[in-house]
Amino acid sequence: MADRRSQLVARVRELLAEALGASRTRSATAQTMLATARDRSVRVRRAAAGVPERVGAERDRRLAEIDARHASRLATLARRAAEAATREAPGAGSAEWRVWRPTPADRAEPPGATRVGTIRLPDAEPVPALVSLLDGGHVALDGDAEGCAAVVSALLLRGLGRAAPGSVRLVGYDPDRLGGALAGFAPLGTAGLLTFVGPGGLGRLLDDLVEQIRRINETVLAGEHASLRELAAATGRRPEPWRVAVLLGGDELSRHERGQLDRVVRAGAACGVHLIVRGVPLPDDPTVTRMVVTAEGARVGTLPVRLDPPPPAALVTETCRQIASVASAGPAPTPFTDLLPPPEQMWREDSATGLTAPIGEGPQGRPVLLTLGDYPPHALIGGPSGTGKTNLIFAWIGALAARYSPAELEFYLLDFKEGVSFARFAQGRRDPSWLPHMRLVGINVNTDREFGLALLRFLAEELRRRADAAKKHEVTKLAELRAVDPTGHWPRIVAVVDEFQMLLAGRDAVAREAADLLEDLARRGRSQGIHLVLASQDVRGIEALWGRPALVAQFTLRIALPKALRILAERNDAAQSLPKFHAVVNAESGLPEGNEVARIPSAGDWETWSELQNRLWRMRPAEAAPARLFDGDAIPRLADAPDFRALQAPEVGTPRGPVALLGEIIDVQARSAALRLPRAPGRNLAVLGTRVDEACAVLDAAARSLARQHRSGSARFSIACLDPDADPAARALYEDLADDAAWYDEETVAELVAETADGLGAPGATGAPHYLLLFAVDAAAGALATRAGSATGLEHLRRILHDGPERRTHVLAWWRGVARMRADLGGAGARTDQIGAWVALDAHGGELGSSLYPGTGGPDWYPRPWRGLFFDRAVHRTGQTIIPYGPSR
């Protein structure tokens, strides 16, 4: 029992010892943890004491970073805003006044907004404050009168500077100051760009603006475009000006005026009609920009703005003067390329039923088309010098040539005024290209009406050829002929005659025949595709034309340039108020209801035409040949004459009836005047007149062309020169004919005629041809008057003239006067049958009558330099005007 108790005590003691040990261990651990906690508490308190300082520093750092980022973004936004403002209001729209100048926008480019001041941003550059006016909306001003006046001046001047001169029209309504607020813009009034409406005129002004808006919506936009700005962007043209009405105060609006003002606000901006108002309440509308102006600045909407200073008064006045000057001179022409189709579309049109091409743009920006066909068939163009007649013709030719190939269209051009403007269409030294459609170009023909007559004869023959073909195929019109004969060459022909009144001037045979041919061509040419375009500076004095109402009636297409007279109908004066580079196009014989105004592009300069002509020249068919160029001031060369190059000597014997070429005929084909010399009576030539160079040229060409038809040694050329002035030309001919020629002078000419006359009766007298080339034969009258044997030299000459041609002996002689020739032939009553042909130089028509020319009174011949009248009894009914060939050396 005791042992058991002892064991229990021992066990309890062990447990108590273990518990004490555990307690001491936990106490030590707790003490350690307490010390650790106290240490952490100290550190925490110490750390907590430093937190506000660190947080404040971090906060300050983050705030500084945010401020820097904000400032950078604000500066970037300000820069971008300034750049955007510059793009939206370029040049004159935003430039500072010290460097300001007008910078008109292109036709299709919107003018942009206008600057009125700057917006101040903290820590950033000022940003331009813009107001949208032209093509944008309206501006309503309120507040300080002086500040509002500065804003009005700035808006107007910047708007004028961004638009083409004359494309902004201002209307001022200033009943309080009677226009004084716009006094600086007064120079615009001289060009009709600024008008003032007096007190009480506001209603009429608003009515007119509403009417303009209605007209533009109905006839210009016509449902195809929402605004003029959209139309300009789509077409590259702005057909209407901007209209800006400046309304500066006035009485309270009536109900009608209020309604009209509301209509202008709602619909005006789309039609280029804008308002700048002060003291006139405008209705709320998205197109209205409201500005409140104070002495310190302004507020645009809700945005505070620092206003720019007003433009200097001298700058306003000088700018308006320049704009008025340019506008008074008329708008610049549009580019010639506006008339042309894209390159890939050139020569795609068919001319079977007619020719249609634009000539310019109308007031609404749409092309104005000209048509030549069955109706209208022909055109009449009129306008004083300097109004652009030649430019219009060039523009029309270019528009047609770009659309129709040479197989569809041919041109014949004739210019009666002095100048070479049409020469560009033919091959030249400056430009080897030519217009492939061109068949004939006549320039400097003001003194050669015969060339115009030759063209009309050529067209009449072509008309007959086409009419015969149409009759053969049982058709009546060109379109039908082309359908039944597709392999034939039946292009439409357009003949342009500039200053055509020269052709009809006077009361001679040329004018009468030309008028008859014109009437026939005008009446019948339409059905066969031959169209006439006649142009003139002034047609008041053309009796030969206006005396033929049937002829005038055929020219139903009338084109009147500024100040043109008698082109349109009698009471149609639309051309009197036309600006430069414009024309009235009327396809109704000039009646007022047919008027259509066209703005004509610039087509007259070389560079413009060169690009188009070279393009079309490269497209030409392989068989195309250059146009025939006739220059009335140029002297043709024998070596270049096609008829001369075609001459050649036969391989055996001598030619039958050789041909002497005397000069170039004034005609379309550049033919040579030819005198055939067969074995027949009278086959001699007389050159009549005192002009040495021309007479020598005729004999020189005759001799050289005859020599070309004979082999060496098969013909004789006896050259006698009796005038010292003719000696150089005669000597040059003698030297070039070499062994076939013999030389005679005043001392030996009698021997020549005596030997030749005696040889006519000798055996074998009809052998080799013998040509006597006598230069100034009348100068040998003394030497030939002496008797040589049984007859005088003059009697020998008469025998040669009479009997020689049948024995192949021909006289080609120059007499320095008709009376001298008659004297050498036997006197005033002598027959002249032995002179079968003659060329008159400065001999007048009256001198050539009687036996030299059929009928009475002589030919209608008026001598002029380097021209001759050729008449061959065996061939001609009337004389033929020729141009002697120039010197061969």
Coordinates of C-alpha atoms in Angstrom, one line a residue, residues 15 36 113 173 233 285 339 341 383 386 474 490 494 516 548 555 592 630 690 808 810:
L15 CA 4.2 15.1 -14.0
T36 CA 10.2 40.4 -30.8
A113 CA -12.6 78.8 -93.6
Y173 CA -27.1 96.9 -96.7
A233 CA -15.5 68.7 -106.6
D285 CA -29.5 76.8 -87.8
L339 CA -12.6 70.0 -124.4
P341 CA -11.7 63.3 -124.4
G383 CA -16.4 89.2 -133.5
G386 CA -9.1 90.7 -130.4
E474 CA -30.3 55.5 -154.8
W490 CA -16.8 59.5 -147.4
V494 CA -15.5 71.1 -142.8
D516 CA -22.8 81.6 -156.4
R548 CA -28.6 86.8 -150.7
F555 CA -26.1 79.3 -141.7
P592 CA -32.9 85.3 -128.9
F630 CA -0.5 77.5 -149.6
T690 CA 7.7 95.8 -167.0
R808 CA 8.7 72.9 -184.0
H810 CA 8.4 78.4 -180.9

